[in-house]
Each structure stands twice: as structure tokens, then as C-alpha cells.
PDB file of C-alpha atoms in Angstrom:
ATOM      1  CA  UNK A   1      13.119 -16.196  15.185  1.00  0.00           C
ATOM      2  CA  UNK A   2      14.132 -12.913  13.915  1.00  0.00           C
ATOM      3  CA  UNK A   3      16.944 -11.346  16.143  1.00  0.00           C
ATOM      4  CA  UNK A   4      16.076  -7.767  16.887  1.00  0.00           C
ATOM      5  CA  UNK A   5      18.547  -4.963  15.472  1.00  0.00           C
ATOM      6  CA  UNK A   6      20.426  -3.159  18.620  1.00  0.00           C
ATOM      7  CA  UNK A   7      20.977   0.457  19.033  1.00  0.00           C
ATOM      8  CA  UNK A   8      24.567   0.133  18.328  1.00  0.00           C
ATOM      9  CA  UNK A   9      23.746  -1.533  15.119  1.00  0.00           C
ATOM     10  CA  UNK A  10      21.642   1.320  13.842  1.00  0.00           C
ATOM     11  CA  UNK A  11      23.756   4.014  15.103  1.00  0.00           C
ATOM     12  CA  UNK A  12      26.959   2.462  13.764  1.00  0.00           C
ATOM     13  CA  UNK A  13      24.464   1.828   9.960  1.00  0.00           C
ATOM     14  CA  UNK A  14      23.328   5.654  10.328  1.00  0.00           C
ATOM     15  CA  UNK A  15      26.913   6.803  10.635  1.00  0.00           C
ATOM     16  CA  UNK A  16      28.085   4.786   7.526  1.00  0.00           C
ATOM     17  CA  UNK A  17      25.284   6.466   5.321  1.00  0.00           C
ATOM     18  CA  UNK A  18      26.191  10.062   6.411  1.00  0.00           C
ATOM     19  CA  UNK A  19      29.416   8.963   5.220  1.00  0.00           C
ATOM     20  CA  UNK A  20      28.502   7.438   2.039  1.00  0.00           C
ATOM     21  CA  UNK A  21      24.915   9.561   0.698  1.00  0.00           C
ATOM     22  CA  UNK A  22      24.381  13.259   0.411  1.00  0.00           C
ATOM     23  CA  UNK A  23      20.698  13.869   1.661  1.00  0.00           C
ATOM     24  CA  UNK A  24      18.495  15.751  -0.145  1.00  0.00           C
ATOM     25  CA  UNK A  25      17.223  18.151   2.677  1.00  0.00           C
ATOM     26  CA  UNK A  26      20.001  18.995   5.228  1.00  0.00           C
ATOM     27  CA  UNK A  27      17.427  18.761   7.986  1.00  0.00           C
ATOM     28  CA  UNK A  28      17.277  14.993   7.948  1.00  0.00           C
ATOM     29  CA  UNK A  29      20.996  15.169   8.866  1.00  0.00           C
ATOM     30  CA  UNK A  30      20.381  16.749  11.671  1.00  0.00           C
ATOM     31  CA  UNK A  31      17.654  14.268  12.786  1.00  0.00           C
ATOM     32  CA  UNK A  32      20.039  11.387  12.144  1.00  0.00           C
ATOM     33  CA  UNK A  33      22.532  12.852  13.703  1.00  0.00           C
ATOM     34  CA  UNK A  34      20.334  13.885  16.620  1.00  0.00           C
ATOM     35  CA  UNK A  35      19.116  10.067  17.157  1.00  0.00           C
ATOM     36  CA  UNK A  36      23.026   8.962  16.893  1.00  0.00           C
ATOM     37  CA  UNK A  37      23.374  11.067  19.914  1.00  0.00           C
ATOM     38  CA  UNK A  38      20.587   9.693  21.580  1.00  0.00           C
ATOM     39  CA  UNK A  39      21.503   5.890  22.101  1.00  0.00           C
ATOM     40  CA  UNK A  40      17.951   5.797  23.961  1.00  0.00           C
ATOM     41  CA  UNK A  41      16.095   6.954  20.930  1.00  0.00           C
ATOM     42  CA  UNK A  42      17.708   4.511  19.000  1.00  0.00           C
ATOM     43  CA  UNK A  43      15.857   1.448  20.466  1.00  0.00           C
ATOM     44  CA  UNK A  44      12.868   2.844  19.175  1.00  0.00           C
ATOM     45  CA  UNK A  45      14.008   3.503  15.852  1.00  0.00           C
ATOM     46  CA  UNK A  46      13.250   0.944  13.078  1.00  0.00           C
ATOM     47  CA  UNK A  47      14.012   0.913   9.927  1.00  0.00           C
ATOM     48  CA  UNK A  48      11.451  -0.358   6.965  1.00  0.00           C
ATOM     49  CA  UNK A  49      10.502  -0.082   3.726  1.00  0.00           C
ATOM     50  CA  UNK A  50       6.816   1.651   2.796  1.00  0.00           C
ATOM     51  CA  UNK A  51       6.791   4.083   6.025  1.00  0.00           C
ATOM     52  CA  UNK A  52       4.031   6.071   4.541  1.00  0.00           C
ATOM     53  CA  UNK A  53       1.767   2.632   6.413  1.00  0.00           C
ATOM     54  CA  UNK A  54       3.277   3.922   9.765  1.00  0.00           C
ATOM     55  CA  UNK A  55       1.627   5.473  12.486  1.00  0.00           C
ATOM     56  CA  UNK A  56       4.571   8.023  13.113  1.00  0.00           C
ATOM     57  CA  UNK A  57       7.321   7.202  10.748  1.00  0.00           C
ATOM     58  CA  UNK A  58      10.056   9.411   8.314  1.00  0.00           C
ATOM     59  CA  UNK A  59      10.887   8.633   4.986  1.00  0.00           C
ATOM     60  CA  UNK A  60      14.541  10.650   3.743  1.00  0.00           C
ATOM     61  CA  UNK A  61      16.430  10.753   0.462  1.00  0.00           C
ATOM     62  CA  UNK A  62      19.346  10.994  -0.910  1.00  0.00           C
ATOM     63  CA  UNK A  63      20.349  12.787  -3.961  1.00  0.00           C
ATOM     64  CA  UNK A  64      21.188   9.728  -5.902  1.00  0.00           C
ATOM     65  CA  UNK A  65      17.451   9.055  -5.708  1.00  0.00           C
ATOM     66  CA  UNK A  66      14.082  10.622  -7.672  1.00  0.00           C
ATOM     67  CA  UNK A  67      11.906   9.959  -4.750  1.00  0.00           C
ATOM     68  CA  UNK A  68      10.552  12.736  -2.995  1.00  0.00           C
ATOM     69  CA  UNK A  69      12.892  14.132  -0.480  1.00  0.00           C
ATOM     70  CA  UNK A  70      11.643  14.168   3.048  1.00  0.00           C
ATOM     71  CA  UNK A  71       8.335  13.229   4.341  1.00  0.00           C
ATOM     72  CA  UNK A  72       7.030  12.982   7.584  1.00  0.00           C
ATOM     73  CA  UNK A  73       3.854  10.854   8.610  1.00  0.00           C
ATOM     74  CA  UNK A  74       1.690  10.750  12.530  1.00  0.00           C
ATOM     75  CA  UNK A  75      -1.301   8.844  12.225  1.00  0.00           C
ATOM     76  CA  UNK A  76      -2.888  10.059   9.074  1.00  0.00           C
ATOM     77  CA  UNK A  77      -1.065  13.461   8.767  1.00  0.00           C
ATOM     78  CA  UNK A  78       1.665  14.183   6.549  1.00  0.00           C
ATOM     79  CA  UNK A  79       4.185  17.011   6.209  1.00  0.00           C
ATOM     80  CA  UNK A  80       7.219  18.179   4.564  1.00  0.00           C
ATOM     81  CA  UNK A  81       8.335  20.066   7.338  1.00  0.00           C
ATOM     82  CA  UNK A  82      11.292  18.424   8.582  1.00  0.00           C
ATOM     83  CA  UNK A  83      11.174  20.968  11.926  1.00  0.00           C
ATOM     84  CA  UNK A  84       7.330  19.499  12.492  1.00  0.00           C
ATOM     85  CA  UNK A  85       9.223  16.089  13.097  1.00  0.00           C
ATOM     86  CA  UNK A  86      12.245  16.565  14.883  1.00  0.00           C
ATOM     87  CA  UNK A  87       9.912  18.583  17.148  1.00  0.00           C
ATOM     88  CA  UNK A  88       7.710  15.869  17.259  1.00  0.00           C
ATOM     89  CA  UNK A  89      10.627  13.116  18.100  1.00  0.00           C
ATOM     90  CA  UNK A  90      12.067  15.670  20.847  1.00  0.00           C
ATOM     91  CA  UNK A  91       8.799  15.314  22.596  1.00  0.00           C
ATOM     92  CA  UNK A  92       7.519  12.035  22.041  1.00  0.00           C
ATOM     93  CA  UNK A  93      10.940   9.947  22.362  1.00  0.00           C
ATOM     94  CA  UNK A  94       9.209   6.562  24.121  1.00  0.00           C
ATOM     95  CA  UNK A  95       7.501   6.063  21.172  1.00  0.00           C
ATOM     96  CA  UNK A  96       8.232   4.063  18.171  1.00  0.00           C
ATOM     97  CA  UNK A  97       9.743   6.293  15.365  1.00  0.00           C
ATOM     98  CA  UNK A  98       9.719   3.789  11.274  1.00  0.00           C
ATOM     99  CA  UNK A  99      12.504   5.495   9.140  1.00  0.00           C
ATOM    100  CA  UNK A 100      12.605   4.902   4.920  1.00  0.00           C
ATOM    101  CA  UNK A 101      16.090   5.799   3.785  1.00  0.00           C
ATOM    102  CA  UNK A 102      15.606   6.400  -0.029  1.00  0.00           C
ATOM    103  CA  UNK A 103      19.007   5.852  -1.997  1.00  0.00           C
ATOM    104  CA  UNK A 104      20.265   4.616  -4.878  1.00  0.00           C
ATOM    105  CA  UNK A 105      20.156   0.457  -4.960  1.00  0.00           C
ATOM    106  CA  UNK A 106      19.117   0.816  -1.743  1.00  0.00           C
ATOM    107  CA  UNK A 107      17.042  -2.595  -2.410  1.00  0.00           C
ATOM    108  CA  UNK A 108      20.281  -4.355  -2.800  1.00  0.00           C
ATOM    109  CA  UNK A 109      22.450  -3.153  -0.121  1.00  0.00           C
ATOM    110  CA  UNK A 110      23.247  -5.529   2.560  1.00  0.00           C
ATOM    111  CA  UNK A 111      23.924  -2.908   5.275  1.00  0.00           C
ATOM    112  CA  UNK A 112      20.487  -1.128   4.700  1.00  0.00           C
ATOM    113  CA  UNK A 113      19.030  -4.999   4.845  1.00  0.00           C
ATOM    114  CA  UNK A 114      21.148  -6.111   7.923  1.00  0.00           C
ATOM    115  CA  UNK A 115      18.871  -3.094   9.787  1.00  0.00           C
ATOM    116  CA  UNK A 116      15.052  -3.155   8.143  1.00  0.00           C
ATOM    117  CA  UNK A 117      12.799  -4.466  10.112  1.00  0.00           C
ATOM    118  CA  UNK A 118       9.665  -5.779   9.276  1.00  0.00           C
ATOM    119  CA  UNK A 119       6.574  -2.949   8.986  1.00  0.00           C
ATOM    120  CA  UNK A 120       4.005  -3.925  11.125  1.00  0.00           C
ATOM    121  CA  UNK A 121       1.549  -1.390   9.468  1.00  0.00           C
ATOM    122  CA  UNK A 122       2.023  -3.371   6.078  1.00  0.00           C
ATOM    123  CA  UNK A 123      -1.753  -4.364   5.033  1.00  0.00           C
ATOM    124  CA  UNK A 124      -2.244  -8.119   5.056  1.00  0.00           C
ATOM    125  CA  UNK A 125      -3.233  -7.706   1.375  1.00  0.00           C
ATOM    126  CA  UNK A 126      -0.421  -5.274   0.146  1.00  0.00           C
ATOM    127  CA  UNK A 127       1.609  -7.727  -1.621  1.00  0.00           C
ATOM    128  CA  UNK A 128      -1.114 -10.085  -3.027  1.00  0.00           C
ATOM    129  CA  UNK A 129      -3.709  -9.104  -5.046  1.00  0.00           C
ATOM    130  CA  UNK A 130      -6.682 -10.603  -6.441  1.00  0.00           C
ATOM    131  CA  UNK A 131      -5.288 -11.966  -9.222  1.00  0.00           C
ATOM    132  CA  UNK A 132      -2.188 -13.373  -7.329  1.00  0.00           C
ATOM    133  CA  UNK A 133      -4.111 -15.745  -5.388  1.00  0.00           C
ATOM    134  CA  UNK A 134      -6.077 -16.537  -8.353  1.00  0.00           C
ATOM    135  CA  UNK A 135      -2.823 -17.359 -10.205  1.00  0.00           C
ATOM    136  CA  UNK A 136      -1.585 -19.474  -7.209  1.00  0.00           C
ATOM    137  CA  UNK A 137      -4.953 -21.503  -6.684  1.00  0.00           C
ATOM    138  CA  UNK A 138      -4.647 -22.426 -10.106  1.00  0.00           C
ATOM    139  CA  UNK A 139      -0.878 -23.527 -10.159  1.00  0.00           C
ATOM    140  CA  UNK A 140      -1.548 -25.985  -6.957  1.00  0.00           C
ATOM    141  CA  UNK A 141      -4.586 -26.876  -8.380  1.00  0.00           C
ATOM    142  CA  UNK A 142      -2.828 -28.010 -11.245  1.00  0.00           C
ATOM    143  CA  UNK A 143       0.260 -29.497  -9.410  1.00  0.00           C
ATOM    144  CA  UNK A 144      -1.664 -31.213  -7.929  1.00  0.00           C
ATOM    145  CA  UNK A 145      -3.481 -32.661 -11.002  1.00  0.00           C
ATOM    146  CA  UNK A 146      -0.172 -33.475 -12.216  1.00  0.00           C
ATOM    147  CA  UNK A 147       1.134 -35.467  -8.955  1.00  0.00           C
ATOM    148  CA  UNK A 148      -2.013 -37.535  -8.990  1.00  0.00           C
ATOM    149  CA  UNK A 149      -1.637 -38.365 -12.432  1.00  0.00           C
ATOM    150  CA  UNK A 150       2.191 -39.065 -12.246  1.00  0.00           C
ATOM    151  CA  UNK A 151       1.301 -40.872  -9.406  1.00  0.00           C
ATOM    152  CA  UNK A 152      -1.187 -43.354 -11.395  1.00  0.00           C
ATOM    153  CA  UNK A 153       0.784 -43.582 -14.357  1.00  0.00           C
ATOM    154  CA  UNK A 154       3.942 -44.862 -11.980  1.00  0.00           C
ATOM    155  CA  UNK A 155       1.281 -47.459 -10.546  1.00  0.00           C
ATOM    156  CA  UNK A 156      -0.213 -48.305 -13.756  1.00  0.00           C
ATOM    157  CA  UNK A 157       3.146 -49.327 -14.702  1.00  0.00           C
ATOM    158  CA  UNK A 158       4.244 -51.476 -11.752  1.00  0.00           C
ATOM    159  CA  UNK A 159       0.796 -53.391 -12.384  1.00  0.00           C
ATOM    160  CA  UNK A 160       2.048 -54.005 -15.992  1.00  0.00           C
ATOM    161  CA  UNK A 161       5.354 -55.675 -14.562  1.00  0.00           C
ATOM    162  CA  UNK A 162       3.395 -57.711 -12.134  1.00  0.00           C
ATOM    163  CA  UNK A 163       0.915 -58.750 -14.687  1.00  0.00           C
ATOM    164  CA  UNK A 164      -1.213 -57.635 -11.922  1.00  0.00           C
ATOM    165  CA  UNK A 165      -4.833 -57.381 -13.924  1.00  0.00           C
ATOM    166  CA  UNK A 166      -6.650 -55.952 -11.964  1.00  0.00           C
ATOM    167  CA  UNK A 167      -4.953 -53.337 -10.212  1.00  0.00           C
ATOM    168  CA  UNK A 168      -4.157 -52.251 -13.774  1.00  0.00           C
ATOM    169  CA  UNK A 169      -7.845 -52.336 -14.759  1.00  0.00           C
ATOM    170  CA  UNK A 170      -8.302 -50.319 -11.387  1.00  0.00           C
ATOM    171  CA  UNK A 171      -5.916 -47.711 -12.215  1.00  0.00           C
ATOM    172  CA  UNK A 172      -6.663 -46.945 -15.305  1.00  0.00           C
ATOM    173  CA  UNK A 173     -10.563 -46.511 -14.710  1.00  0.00           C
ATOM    174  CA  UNK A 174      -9.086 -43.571 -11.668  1.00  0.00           C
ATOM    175  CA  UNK A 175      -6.714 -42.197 -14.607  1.00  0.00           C
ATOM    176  CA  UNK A 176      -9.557 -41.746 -16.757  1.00  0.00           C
ATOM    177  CA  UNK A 177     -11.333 -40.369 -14.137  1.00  0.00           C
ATOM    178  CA  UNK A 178      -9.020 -38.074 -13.439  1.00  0.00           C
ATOM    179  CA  UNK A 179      -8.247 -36.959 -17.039  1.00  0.00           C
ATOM    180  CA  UNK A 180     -11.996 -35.622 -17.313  1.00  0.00           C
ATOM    181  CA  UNK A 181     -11.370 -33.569 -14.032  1.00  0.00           C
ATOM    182  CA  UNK A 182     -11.269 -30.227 -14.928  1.00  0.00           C
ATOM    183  CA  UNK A 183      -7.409 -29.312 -14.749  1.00  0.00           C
ATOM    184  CA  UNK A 184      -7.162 -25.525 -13.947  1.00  0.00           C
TER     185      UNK A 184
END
């Protein structure tokens, strides 16, 4: 079970980074700083990665990063104006607010992971295409080909110890059996 990040976790992560990463646009400062005086507004907060899925979610940037800096996203609108959203998160603060902090290795930092949060607006399909499970079918299919035949060839063995004729007549009919199975 995943243990849920508390308010005094984010605010004391969103203090750290205004300590540690210039933003690009000064008005997501003020928005971070606004929710760290807001403990209420905090529990409503999440962090994740790929906010742009989010029904009403922020993504920010430093200027250690090349992403774009500041984008805000409700339902299937999007705008740069960073006024728009703290507007917007003024007036609607009992609902959920998804945050993207863009900065440099942010992938790798442990503070940044000790906060994400899993996107629930993440399509089912976004991280496996096509081709993946393709890929993946094949691999178990031929794992599996491999056990079997592992498998029989341990057997066939045993038989030959035990002199054990026909058991090894038996296993070696299924091994050639399963050598003309198709193996991907």
C-alpha cells in the first residue's frame, strides 16, 4: 500500500526547491508560495509527472531546464497565463490541483520522488505500445519454450541413469514434439 504524501511533506519539499531552483516565470513562485501558506490547499496538491493528462493540473520550470516554462491545464484548456491559474486555485481550492516541477535531473532526485504521486489521468496504454506487448508475448512465449525443454532434457537424463526405457523413449518423442513447435 502506497502511504499518501502529507501536507507537511509537500510544503516542507516546496520550500527546499525555492531554495535550491530559480523558476523560469516569477509567477509560479508566487503560487508555490501561496499553497505553502495554505496548509489546506496542500492536501489537495499532488505532485506527478505528465500533468498535461490532468483534469486541472500546473506544470513549472526552472531555468536549469529547456522545457517550456509554465503551463496551466482545466479539462481540455490550456494557458500560459499564470494569473488564469492562481485565479483559478483561489476559487476552486476543494479541488484536486496535479503540479509538474520541471528541473534539471529532476528524474533522479529523491526529494522530488519522495512527493510524486501516481497520475491517475495516465492512459492505460501510455507506456506500452503495440509493439511492447508484441515484444513481451514473444519473450514468455519463448521462456516458456525454453523451461519446457530444459525441463525434458533434465528428465531425459534421469531416465538415462535409471536405465528407465521407457520413460526415456517417452520423453524424447514430447522433446521432439516440442522442437517442431514453433518457438517465437
Amino acid at each position: 500500500m502506497i502511504t499518501p504524501v502529507t501536507a507537511k511533506d509537500k510544503k516542507s519539499f516546496i520550500q527546499w526547491f525555492l531554495n535550491h531552483y530559480r523558476l523560469k516565470k516569477r509567477e509560479s513562485v508566487w503560487i508555490l508560495n501561496y499553497l505553502i501558506n495554505h496548509s489546506d490547499l496542500l492536501a489537495n496538491v499532488h505532485f506527478v509527472r505528465d500533468v498535461k493528462y490532468c483534469s486541472r493540473g500546473i506544470l513549472m520550470t526552472s531555468h536549469c531546464s529547456d522545457e517550456v516554462a509554465f503551463r496551466f491545464y482545466k479539462d481540455h484548456i490550456v494557458t500560459t497565463d499564470a494569473e488564469k491559474s492562481f485565479h483559478d486555485i483561489r476559487l476552486n481550492q476543494d479541488e484536486s490541483l496535479y503540479i509538474q516541477l520541471n528541473f534539471k535531473n529532476s528524474n533522479q532526485n529523491s526529494y522530488y520522488a519522495s512527493v510524486l504521486e501516481e497520475n491517475p489521468f495516465i492512459p492505460v496504454d501510455y507506456y506500452i505500445t503495440n509493439q511492447d506487448k508484441d515484444v513481451a508475448n514473444q519473450l514468455l512465449t519463448y521462456s516458456l519454450h525454453q523451461y519446457k525443454k530444459e525441463k525434458i532434457l533434465s528428465e531425459i537424463d534421469h531416465a538415462l541413469q535409471t536405465k528407465d526405457r521407457e520413460r526415456f523413449l517417452l520423453l524424447t518423442k514430447k522433446l521432439s514434439d516440442l522442437k517442431n513447435q514453433p518457438k517465437l
